[in-house]
Coordinates of N, CA and C in Angstrom, one line a residue:
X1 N -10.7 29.7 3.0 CA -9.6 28.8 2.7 C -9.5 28.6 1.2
X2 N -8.3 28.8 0.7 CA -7.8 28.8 -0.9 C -8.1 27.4 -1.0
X3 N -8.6 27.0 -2.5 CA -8.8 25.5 -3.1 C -7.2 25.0 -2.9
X4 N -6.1 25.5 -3.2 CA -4.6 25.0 -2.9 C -4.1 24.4 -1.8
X5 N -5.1 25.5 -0.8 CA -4.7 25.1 0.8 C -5.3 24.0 0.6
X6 N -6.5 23.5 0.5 CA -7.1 22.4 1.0 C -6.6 21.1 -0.3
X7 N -5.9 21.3 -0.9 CA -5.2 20.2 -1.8 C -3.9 19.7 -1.1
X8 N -3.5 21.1 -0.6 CA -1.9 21.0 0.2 C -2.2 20.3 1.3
X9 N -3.2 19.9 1.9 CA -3.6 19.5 3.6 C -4.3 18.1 2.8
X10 N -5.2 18.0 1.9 CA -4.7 16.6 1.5 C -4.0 15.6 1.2
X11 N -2.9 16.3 0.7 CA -1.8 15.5 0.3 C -0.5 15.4 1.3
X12 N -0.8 15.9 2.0 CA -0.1 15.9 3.0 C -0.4 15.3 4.3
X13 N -2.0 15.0 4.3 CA -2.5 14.0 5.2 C -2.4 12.9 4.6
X14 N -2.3 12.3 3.4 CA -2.2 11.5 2.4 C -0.5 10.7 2.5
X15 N -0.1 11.5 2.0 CA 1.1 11.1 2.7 C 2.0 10.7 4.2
X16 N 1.5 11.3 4.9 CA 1.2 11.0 6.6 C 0.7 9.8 6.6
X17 N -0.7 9.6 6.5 CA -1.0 8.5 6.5 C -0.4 6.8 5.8
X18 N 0.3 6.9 4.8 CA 1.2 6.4 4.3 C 2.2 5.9 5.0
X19 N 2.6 7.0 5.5 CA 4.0 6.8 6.2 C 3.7 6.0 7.4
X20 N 3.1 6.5 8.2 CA 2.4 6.0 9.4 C 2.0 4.7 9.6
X21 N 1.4 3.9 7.9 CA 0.7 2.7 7.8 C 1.8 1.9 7.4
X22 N 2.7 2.5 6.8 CA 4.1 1.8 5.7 C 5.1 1.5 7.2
X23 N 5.0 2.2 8.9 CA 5.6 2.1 9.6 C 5.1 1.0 10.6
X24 N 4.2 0.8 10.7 CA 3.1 0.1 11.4 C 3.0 -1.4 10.8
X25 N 3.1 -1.2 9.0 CA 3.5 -3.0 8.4 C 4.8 -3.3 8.9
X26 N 5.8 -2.4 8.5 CA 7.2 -2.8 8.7 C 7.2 -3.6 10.3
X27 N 6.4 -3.1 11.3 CA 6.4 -3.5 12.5 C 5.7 -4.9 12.9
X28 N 4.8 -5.0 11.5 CA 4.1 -6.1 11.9 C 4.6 -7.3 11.5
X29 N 5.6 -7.0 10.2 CA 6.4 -7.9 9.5 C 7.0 -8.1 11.2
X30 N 7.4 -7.6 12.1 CA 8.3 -8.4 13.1 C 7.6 -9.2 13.7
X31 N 6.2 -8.9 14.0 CA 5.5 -9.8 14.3 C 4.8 -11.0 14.0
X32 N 4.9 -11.2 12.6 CA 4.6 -12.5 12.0 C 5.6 -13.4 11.8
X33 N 6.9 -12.6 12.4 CA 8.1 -13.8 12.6 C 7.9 -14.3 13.6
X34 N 7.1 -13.7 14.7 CA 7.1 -14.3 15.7 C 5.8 -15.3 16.0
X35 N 5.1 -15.9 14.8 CA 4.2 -16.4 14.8 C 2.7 -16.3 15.2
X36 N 2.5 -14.4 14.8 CA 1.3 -14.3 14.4 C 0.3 -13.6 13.4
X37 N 0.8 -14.4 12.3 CA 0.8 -14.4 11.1 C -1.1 -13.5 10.7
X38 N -2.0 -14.1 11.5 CA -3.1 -14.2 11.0 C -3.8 -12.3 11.4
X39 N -3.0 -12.4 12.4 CA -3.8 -11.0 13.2 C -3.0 -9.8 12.1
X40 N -1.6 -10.4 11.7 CA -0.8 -9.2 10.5 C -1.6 -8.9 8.8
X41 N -2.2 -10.6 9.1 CA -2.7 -10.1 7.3 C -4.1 -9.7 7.5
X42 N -5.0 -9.3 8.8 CA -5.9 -8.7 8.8 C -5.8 -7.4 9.0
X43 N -4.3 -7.1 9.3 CA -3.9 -5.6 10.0 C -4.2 -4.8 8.4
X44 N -3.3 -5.4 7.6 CA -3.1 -5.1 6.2 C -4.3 -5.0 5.2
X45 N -5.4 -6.1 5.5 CA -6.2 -5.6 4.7 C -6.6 -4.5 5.0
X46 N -7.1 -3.7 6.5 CA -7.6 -2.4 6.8 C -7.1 -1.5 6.9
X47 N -5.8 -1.6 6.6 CA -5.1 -0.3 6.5 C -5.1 -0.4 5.1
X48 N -4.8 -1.4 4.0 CA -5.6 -0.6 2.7 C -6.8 -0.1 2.0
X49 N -7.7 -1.2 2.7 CA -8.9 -0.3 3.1 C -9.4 0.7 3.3
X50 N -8.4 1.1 4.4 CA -8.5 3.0 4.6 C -7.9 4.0 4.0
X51 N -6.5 3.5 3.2 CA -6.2 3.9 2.4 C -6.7 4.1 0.8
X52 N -7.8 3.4 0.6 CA -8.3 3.4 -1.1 C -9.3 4.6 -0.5
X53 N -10.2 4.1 1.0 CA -11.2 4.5 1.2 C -11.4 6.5 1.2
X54 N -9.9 6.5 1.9 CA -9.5 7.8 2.2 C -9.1 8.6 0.5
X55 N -8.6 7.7 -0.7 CA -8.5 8.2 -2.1 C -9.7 8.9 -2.4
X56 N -10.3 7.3 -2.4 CA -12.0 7.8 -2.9 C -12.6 9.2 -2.6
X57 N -12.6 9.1 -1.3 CA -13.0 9.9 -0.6 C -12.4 12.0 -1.4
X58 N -11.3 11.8 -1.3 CA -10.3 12.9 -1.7 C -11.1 13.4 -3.4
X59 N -10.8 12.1 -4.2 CA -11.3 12.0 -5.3 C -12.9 12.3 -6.2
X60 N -13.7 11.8 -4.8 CA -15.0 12.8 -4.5 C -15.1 14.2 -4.1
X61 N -14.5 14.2 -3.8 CA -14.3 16.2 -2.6 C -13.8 16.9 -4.1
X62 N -12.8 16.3 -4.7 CA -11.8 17.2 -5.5 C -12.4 17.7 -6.7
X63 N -14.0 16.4 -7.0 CA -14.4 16.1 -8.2 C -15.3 17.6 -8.8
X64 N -15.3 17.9 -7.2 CA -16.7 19.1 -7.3 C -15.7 20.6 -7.8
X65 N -14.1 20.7 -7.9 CA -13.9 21.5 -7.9 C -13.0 21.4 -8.9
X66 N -12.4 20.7 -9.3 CA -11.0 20.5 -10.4 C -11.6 19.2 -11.2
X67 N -11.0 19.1 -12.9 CA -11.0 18.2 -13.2 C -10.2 17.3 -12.0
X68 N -10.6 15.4 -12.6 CA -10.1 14.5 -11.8 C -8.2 14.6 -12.3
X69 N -8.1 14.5 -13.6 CA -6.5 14.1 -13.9 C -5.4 14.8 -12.8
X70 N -6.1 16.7 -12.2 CA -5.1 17.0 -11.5 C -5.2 16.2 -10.5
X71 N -6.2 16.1 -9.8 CA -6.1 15.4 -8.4 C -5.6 14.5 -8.3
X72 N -5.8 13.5 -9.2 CA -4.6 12.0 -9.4 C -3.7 12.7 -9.8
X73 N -3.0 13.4 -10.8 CA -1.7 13.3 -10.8 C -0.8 14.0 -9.1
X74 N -1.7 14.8 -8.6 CA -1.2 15.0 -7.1 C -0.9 14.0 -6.1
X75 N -1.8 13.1 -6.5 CA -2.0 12.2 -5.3 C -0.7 10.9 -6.2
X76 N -0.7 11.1 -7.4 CA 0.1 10.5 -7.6 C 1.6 10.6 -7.1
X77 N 1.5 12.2 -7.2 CA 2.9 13.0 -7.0 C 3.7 12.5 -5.7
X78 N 2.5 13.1 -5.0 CA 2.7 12.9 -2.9 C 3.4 11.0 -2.8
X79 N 2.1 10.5 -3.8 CA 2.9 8.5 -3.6 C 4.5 8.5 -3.9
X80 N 4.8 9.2 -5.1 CA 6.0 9.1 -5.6 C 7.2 10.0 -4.2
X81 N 6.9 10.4 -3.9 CA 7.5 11.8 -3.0 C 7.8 10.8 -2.1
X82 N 6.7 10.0 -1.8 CA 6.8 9.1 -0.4 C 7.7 8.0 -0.4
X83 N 7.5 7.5 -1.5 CA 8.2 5.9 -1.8 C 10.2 6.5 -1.6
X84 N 9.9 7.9 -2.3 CA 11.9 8.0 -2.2 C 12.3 8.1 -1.0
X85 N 11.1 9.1 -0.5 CA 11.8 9.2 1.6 C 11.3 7.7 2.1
X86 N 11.0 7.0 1.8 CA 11.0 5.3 2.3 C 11.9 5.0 2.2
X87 N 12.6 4.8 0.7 CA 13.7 4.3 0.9 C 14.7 5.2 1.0
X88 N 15.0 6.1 0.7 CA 16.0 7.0 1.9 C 16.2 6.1 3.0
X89 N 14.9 6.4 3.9 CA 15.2 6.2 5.5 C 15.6 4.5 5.7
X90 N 15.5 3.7 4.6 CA 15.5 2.3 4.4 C 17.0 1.9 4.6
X91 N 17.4 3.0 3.6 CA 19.0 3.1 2.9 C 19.5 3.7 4.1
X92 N 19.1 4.5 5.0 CA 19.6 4.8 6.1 C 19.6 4.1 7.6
X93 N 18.6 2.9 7.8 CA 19.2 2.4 8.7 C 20.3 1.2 8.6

């Protein structure tokens, strides 16, 4: 497997996961209207949790093969990529 491949399946789990976690708060915001606030803001600390955890992690794997700047600027890339199709789909319902 090409070093590309395995950057492209990064960032694309990276972003997945994003999406997935950004869908799952949106859901939980319904649920703290409904008064249960406490179970939502423990939801959130672990899903950022696993989100820095899952960087780290990337950021270690990447460190052995590429300088760090590309890897952040990818991972920065994929963030930016994500935030537009958020609000796209935001703007669209």
């Amino acid at each position: 497997m090409d070093i590309t491949m395995i950057y492209a399946l990064f960032i694309i789990a990276y972003a997945v996961l994003i999406f997935l976690g950004s869908t799952y708060l949106e859901e939980s915001n319904l649920l703290r209207n409904k008064g249960k606030r406490k179970k939502v803001d423990q939801a959130k600390k672990w899903f950022s949790f696993f989100i820095f955890s899952f960087l780290y992690a990337v950021l270690i794997y990447a460190s052995f093969y590429v300088h760090y700047l590309i890897v952040i600027s990818l991972l920065l890339y994929a963030t930016l990529l994500f935030f537009i199709a958020y609000s796209i789909r935001r703007h669209l319902k």
